[in-house]
CSV table of C-alpha atoms and ligand atoms in Angstrom, one decimal:
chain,number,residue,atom,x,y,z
A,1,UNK,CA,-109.0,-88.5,12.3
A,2,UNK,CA,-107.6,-89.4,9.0
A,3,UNK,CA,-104.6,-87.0,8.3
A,4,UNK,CA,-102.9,-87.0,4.8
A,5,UNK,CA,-99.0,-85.4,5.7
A,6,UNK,CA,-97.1,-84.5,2.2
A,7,UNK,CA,-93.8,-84.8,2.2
A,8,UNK,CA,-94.5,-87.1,5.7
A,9,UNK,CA,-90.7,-88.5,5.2
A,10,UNK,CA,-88.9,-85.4,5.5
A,11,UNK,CA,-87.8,-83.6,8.6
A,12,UNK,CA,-90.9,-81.8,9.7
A,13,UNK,CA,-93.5,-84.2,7.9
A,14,UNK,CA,-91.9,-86.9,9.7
A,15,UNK,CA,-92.2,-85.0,12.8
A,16,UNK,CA,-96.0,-84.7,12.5
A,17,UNK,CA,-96.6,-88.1,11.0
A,18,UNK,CA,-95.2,-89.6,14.3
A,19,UNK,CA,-96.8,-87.3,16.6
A,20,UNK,CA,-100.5,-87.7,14.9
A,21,UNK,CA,-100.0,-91.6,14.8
A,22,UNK,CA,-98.6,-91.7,18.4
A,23,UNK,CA,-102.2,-89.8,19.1
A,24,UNK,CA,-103.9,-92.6,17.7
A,25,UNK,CA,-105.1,-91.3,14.2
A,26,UNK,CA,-104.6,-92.9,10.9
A,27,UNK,CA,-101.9,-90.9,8.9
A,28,UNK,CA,-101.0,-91.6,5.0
A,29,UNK,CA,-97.3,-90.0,4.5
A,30,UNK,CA,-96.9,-88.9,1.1
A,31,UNK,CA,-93.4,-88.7,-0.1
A,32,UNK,CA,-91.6,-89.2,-3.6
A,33,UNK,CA,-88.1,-89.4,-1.6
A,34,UNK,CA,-86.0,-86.3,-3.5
A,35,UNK,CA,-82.5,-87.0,-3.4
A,36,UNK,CA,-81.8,-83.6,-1.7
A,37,UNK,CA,-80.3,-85.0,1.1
A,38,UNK,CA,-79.3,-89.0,2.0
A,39,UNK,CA,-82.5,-91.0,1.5
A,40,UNK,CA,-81.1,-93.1,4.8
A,41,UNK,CA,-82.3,-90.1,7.2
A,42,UNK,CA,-86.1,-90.4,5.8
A,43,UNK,CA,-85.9,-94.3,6.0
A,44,UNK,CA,-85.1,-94.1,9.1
A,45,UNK,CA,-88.0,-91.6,9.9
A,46,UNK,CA,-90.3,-94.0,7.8
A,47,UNK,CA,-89.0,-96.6,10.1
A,48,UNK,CA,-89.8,-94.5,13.5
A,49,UNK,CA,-93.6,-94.0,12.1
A,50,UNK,CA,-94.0,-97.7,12.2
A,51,UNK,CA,-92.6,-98.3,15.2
A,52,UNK,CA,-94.6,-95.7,16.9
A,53,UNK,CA,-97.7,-97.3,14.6
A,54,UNK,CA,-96.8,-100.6,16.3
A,55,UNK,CA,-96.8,-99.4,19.5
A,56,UNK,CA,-99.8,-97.1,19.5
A,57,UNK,CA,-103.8,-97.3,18.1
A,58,UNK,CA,-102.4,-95.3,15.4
A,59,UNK,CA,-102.5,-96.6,11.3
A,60,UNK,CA,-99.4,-95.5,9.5
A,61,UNK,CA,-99.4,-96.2,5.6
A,62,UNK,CA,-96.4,-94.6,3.3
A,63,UNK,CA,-97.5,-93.6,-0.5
A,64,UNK,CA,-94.3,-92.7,-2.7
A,65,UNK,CA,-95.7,-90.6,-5.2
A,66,UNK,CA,-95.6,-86.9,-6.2
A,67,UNK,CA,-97.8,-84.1,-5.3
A,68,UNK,CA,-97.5,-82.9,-8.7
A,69,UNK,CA,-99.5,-86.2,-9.7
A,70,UNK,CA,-103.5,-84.4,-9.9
A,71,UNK,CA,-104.3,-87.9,-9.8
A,72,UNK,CA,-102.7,-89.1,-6.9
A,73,UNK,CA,-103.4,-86.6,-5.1
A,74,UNK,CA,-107.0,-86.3,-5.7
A,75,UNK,CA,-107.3,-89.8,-4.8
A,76,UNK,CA,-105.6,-89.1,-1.0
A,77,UNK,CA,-107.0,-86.4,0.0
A,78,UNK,CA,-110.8,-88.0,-0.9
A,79,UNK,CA,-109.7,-90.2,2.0
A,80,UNK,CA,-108.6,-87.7,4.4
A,81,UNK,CA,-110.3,-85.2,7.1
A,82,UNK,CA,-107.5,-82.6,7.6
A,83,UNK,CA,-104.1,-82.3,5.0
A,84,UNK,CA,-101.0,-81.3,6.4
A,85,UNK,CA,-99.2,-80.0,3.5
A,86,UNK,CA,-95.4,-80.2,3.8
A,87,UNK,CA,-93.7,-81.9,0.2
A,88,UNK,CA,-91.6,-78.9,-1.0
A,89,UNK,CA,-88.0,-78.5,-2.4
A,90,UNK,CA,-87.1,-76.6,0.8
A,91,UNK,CA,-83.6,-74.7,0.7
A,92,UNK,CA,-83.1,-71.5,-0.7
A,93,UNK,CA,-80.1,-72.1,-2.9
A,94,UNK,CA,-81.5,-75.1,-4.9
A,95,UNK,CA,-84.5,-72.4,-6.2
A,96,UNK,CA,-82.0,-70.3,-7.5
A,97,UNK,CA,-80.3,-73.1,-9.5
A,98,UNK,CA,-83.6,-74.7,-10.9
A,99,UNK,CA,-86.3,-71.7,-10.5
A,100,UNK,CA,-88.7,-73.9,-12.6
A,101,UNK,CA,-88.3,-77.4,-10.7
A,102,UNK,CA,-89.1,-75.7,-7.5
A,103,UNK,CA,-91.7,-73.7,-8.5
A,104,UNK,CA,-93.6,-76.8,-10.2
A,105,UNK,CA,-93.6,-78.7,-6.7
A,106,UNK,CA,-93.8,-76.1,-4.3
A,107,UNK,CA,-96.4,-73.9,-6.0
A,108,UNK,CA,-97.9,-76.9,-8.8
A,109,UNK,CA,-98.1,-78.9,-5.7
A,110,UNK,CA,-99.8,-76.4,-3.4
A,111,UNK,CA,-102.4,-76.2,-6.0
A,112,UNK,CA,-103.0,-79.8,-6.6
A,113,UNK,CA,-103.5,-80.2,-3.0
A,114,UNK,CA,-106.0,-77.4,-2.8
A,115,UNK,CA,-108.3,-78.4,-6.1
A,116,UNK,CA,-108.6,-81.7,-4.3
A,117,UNK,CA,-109.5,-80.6,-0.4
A,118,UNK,CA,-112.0,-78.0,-2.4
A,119,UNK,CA,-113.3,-81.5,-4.5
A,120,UNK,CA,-113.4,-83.8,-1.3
A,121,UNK,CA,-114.6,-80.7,1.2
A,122,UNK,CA,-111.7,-81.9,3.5
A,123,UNK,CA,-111.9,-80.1,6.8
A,124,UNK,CA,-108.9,-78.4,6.8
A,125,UNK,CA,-105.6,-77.9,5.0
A,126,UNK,CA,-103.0,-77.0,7.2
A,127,UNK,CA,-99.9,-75.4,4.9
A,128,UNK,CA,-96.1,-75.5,5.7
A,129,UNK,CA,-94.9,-71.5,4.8
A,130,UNK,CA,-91.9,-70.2,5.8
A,131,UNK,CA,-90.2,-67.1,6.8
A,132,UNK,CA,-88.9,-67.1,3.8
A,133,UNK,CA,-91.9,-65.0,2.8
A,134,UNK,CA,-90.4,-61.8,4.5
A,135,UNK,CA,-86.9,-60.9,2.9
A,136,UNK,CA,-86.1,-57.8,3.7
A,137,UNK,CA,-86.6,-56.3,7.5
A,138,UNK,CA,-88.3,-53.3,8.3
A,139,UNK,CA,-88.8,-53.6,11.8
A,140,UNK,CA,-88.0,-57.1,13.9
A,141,UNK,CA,-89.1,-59.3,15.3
A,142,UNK,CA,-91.5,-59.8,12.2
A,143,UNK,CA,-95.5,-59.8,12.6
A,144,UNK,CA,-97.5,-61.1,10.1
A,145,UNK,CA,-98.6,-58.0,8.9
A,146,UNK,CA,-95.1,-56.8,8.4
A,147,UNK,CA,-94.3,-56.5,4.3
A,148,UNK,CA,-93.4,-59.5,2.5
A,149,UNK,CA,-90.8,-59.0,-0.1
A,150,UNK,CA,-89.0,-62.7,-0.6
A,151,UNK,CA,-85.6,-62.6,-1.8
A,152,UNK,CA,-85.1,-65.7,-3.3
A,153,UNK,CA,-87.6,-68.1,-5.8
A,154,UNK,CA,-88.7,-70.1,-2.8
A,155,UNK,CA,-89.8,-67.2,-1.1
A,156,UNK,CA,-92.3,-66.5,-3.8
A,157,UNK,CA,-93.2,-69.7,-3.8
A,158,UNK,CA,-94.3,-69.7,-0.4
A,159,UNK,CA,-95.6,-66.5,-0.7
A,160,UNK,CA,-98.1,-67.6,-3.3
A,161,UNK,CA,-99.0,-70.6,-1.7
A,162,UNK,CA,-100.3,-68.6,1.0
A,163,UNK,CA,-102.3,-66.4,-1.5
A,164,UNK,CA,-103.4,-69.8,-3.1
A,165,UNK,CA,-104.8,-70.8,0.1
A,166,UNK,CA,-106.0,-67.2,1.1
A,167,UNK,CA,-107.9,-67.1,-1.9
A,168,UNK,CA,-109.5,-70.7,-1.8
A,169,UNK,CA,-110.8,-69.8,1.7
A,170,UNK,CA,-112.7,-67.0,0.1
A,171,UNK,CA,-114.0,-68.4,-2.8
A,172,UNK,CA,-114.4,-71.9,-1.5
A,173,UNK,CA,-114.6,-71.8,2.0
A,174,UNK,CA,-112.0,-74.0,2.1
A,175,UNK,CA,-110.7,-73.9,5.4
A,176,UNK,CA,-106.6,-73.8,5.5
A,177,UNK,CA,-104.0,-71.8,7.9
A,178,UNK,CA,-100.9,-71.6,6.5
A,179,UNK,CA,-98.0,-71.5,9.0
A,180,UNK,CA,-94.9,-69.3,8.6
A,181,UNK,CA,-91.9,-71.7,10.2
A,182,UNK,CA,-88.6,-70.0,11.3
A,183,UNK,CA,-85.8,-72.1,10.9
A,184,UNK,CA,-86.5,-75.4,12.2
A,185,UNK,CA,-84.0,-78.1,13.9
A,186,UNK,CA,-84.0,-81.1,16.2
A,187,UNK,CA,-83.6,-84.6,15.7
A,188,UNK,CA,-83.5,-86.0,12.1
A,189,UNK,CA,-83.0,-82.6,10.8
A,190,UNK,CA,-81.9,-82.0,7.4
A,191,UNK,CA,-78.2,-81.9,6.9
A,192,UNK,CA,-77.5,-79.4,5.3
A,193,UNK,CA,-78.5,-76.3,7.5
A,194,UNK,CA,-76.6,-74.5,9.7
A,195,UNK,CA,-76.7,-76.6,13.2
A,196,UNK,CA,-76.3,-79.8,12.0
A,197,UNK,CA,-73.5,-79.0,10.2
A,198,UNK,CA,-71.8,-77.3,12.7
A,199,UNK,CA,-71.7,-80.3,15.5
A,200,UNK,CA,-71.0,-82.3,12.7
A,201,UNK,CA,-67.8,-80.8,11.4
A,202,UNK,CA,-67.1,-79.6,14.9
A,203,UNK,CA,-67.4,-83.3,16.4
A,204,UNK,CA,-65.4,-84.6,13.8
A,205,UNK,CA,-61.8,-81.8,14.0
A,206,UNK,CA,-63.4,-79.8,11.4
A,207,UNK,CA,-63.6,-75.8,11.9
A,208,UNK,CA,-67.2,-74.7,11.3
A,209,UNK,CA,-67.8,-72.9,8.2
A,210,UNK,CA,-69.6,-69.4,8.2
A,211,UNK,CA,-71.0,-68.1,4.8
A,212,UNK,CA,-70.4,-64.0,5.3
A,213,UNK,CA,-69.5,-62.3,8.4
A,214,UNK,CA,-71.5,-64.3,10.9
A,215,UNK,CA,-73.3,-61.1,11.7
A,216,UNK,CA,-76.4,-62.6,10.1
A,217,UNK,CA,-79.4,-63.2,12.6
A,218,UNK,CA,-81.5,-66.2,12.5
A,219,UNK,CA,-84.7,-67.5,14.8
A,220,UNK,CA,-84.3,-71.5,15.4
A,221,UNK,CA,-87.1,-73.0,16.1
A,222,UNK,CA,-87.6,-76.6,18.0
A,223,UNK,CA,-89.4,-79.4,15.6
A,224,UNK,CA,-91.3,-80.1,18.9
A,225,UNK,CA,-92.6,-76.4,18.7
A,226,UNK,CA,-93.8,-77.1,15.2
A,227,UNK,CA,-95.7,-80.0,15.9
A,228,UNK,CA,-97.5,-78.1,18.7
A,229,UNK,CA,-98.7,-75.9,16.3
A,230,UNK,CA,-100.0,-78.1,13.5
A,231,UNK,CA,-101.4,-80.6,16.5
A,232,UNK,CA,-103.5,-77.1,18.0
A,233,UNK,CA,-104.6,-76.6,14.4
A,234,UNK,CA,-105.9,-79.8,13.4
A,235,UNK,CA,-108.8,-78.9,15.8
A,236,UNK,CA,-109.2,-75.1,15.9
A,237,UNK,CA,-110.8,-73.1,13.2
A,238,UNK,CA,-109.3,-70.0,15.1
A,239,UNK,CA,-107.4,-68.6,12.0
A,240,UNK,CA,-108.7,-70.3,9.0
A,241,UNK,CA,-108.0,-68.3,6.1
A,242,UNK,CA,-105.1,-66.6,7.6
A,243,UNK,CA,-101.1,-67.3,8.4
A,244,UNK,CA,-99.4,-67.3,11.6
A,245,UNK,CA,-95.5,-66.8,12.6
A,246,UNK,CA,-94.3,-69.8,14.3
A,247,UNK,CA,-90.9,-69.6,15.7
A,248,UNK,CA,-89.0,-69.6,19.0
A,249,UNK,CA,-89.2,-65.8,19.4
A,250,UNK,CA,-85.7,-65.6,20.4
A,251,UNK,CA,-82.8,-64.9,17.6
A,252,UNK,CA,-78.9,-65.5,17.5
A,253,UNK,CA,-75.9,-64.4,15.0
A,254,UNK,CA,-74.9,-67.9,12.8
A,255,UNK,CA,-71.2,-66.4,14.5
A,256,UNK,CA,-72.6,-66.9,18.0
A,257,UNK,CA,-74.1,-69.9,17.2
A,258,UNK,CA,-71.0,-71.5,15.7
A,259,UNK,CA,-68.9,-70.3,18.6
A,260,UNK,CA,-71.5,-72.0,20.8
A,261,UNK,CA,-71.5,-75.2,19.1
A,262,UNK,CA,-67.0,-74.9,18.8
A,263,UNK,CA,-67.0,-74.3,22.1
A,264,UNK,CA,-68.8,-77.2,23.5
A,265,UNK,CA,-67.6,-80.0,21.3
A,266,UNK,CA,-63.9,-78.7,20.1
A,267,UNK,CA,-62.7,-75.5,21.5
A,268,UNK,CA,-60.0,-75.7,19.9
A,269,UNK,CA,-60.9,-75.2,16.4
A,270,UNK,CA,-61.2,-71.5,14.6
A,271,UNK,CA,-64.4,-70.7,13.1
A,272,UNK,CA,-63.8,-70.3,9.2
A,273,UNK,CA,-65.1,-67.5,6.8
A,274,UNK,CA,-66.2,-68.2,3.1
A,275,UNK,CA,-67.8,-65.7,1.0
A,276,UNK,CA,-71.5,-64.9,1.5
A,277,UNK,CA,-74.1,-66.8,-0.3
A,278,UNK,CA,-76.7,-64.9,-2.4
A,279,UNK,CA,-80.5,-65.0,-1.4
A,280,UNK,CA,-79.7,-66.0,2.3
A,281,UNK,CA,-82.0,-63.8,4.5
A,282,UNK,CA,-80.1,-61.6,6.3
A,283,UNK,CA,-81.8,-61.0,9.6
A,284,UNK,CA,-85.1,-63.4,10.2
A,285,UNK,CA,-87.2,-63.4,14.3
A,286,UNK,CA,-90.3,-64.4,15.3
A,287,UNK,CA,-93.1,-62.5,16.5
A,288,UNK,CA,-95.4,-65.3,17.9
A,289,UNK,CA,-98.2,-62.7,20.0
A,290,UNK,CA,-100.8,-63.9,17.3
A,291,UNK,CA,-99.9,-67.7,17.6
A,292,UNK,CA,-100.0,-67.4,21.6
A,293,UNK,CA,-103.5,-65.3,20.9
A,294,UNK,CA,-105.0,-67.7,18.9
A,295,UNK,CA,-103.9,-71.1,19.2
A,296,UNK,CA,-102.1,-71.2,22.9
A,297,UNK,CA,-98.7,-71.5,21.1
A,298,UNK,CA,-95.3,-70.9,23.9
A,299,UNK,CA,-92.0,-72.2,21.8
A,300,UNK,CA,-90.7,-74.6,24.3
A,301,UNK,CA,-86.9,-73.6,24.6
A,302,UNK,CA,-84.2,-71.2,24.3
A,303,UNK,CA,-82.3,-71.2,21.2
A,304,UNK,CA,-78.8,-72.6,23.4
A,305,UNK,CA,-81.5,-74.8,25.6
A,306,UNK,CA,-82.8,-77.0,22.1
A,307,UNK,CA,-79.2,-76.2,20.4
A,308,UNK,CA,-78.0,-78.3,23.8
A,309,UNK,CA,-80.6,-80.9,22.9
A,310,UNK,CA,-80.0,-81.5,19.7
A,311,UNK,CA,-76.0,-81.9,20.2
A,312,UNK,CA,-77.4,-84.6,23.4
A,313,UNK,CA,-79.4,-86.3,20.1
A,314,UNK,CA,-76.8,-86.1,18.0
A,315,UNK,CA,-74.5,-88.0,20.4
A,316,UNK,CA,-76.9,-90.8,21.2
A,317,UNK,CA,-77.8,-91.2,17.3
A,318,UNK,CA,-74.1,-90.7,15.9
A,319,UNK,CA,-73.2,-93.9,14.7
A,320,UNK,CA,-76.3,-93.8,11.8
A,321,UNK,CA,-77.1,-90.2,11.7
A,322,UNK,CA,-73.6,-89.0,11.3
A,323,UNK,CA,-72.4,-90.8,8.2
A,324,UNK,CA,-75.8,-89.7,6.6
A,325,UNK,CA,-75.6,-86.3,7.3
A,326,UNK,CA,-71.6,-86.7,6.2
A,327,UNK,CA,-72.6,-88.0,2.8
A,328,UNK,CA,-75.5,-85.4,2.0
B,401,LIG,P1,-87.5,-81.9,3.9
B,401,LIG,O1,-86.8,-81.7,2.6
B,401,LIG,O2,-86.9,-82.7,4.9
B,401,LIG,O3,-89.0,-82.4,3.7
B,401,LIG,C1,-89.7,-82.2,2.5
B,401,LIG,C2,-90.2,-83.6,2.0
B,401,LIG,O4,-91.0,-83.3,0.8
B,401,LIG,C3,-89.0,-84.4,1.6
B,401,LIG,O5,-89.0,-85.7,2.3
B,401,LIG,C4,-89.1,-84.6,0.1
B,401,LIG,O6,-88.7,-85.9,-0.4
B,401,LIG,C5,-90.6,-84.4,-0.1
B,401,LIG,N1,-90.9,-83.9,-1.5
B,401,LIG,C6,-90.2,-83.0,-2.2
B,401,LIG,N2,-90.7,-82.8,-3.4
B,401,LIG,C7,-91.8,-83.7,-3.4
B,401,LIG,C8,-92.7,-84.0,-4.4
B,401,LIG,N3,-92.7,-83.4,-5.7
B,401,LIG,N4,-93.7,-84.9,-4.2
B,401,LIG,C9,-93.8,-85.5,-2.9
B,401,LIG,N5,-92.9,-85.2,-1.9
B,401,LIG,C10,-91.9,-84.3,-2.2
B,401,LIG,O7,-87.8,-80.4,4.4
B,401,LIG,P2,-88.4,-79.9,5.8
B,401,LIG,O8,-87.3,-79.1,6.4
B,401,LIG,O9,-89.0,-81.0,6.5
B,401,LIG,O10,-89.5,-78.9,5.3
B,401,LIG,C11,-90.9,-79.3,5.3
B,401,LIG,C12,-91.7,-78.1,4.9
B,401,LIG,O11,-91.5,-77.0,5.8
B,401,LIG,C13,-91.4,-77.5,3.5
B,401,LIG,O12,-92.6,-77.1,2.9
B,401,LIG,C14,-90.5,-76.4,3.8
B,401,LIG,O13,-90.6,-75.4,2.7
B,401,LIG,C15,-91.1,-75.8,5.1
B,401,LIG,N6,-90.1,-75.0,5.9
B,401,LIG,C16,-89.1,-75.7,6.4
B,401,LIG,C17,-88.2,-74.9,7.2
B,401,LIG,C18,-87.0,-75.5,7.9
B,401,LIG,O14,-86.2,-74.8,8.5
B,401,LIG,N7,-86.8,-76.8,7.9
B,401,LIG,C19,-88.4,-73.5,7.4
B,401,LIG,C20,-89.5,-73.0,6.8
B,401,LIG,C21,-90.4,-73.7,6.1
């Protein structure tokens, strides 16, 4: 299959552009390399795709570009069977600084991939959402028929993008799924969430730092667990037009989860409070029945099974992971 990933040197898309190449399709990774985070953690992702390209029947070609570039885009998705649609300014806090910026990729770029699939009549686009989509909590853990009510800028941007891709299913017959991720982490993650930053500051003497009480909830998902789920998807037309929850199921408090990190790497240290940051989610889990229904999803781990993991990864990839995530 040929598989177009966006944003195929971040975290996730870096994720799936190793796993489809490792299965022996050809995979174009589209990324423009924002400066959100060190550059050096999607070189070194770029760098992993290769490897795995070497070593495997798998093609692996990187495209720097920007999928707000009609263009561009138009001309990469002619030449692929199935888009995996990840490029977005992720992070909650940098939509509240530059509302219009993130709402020109994340929503500008949505479009721009869907025009084209509709152009091409690529067989499938497969859309990264987020939880993002549900702010507030009426009842947990969250369905997908649950209301959505974001909180923050990138919330409604994901939301729309799933109306986007609703509505070019109806009209077009497009088929796309677009997939509601809960918190992801594992190896390569982004720096600057919650778990990475924890072992970090934890492995180096410094006390963990909590934004509000700790009291907030939070379902962490295993990267592995997303993959699963697109890799089900690129085959199954089982929820085409529709979204799906993808998470671990379980939840934890960010204050249990720093006292889990503290306490394996540097008991000694006290966990420190800062004042609360506005547009966080306060309380986000997983219902996953309708993944497990529909596309055979099970999330792979406990929360303190893939936390464990990750701190094992962390320790074997210190010496070039470390300084990245330290400079982010
Ligand atoms: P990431 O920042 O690591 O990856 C996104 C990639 O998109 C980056 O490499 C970035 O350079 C690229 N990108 C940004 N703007 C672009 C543009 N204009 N043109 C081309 N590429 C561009 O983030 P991630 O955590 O891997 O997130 C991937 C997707 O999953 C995003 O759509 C995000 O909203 C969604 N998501 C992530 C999480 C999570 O916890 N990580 C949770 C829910 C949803």
């Amino acid at each position: 299959m040929r598989i177009l990933v966006t944003g195929g040197a971040g975290f996730i898309g870096g994720h799936l552009a190793e796993a489809f190449v490792g299965d022996g399709h050809s995979v174009t990774a589209l990324d423009n390399f924002e400066p959100f985070y060190d550059l050096g953690i999607k070189r070194h992702t770029v760098e992993q795709c290769r490897a795995v390209a070497d070593a495997s029947n798998g093609e692996y070609e990187l495209v720097e570009g920007d999928v707000r570039d009609a263009d561009l885009i138009s001309e990469l998705v002619a030449d692929a069977d199935i888009v995996v649609h990840q490029a977005a300014q992720a992070g909650v806090r940098t939509s509240v600084d530059e509302p219009r910026k993130v709402t020109d990729i994340n929503l500008g770029g949505t479009v721009n991939v869907l025009e084209s699939a509709v152009e091409s009549e690529a067989d499938r686009v497969i859309l990264a959402s987020s939880s993002s989509v549900y702010g507030k909590p009426q009842s947990l853990p969250y369905t997908e028929d649950h209301p959505t009510e974001p909180v923050s800028p990138y919330g409604v941007t994901k939301l729309a993008g799933e109306h986007y891709a609703r509505v070019y299913n109806e009209l077009h017959g497009l088929p796309t799924v677009c997939l509601r991720y809960f918190t992801v982490y594992g190896p390569r993650m982004r720096p600057n969430m919650a778990i990475s930053n924890f072992v970090s500051r934890c492995y180096n003497g410094e006390p963990p730092v909590i934004y509000g009480d700790g009291s907030q909830t939070r379902d962490f998902t295993y990267v592995e667990d997303i993959v699963d789920a697109n890799l089900s998807l690129l085959t199954s037309d089982a929820v085409d037009g529709d979204v799906l929850n993808i998470g671990s199921s379980d939840n934890i408090s960010i204050r249990e989860l720093a006292e889990t990190v503290r306490n394996q790497l540097a008991p000694e240290l006290d966990i420190v409070y800062e004042e609360a940051r506005e547009a966080d989610a306060e309380h986000t889990h997983a219902s996953v029945e309708k993944a497990r229904e529909s596309i055979d999803y099970e999330p792979s781990r406990s929360i303190e099974a893939g936390v464990g993991e990750f701190i094992e990864w962390y320790d074997a990839n210190r010496e070039w992971y470390e300084p990245l995530v330290q400079s982010s």
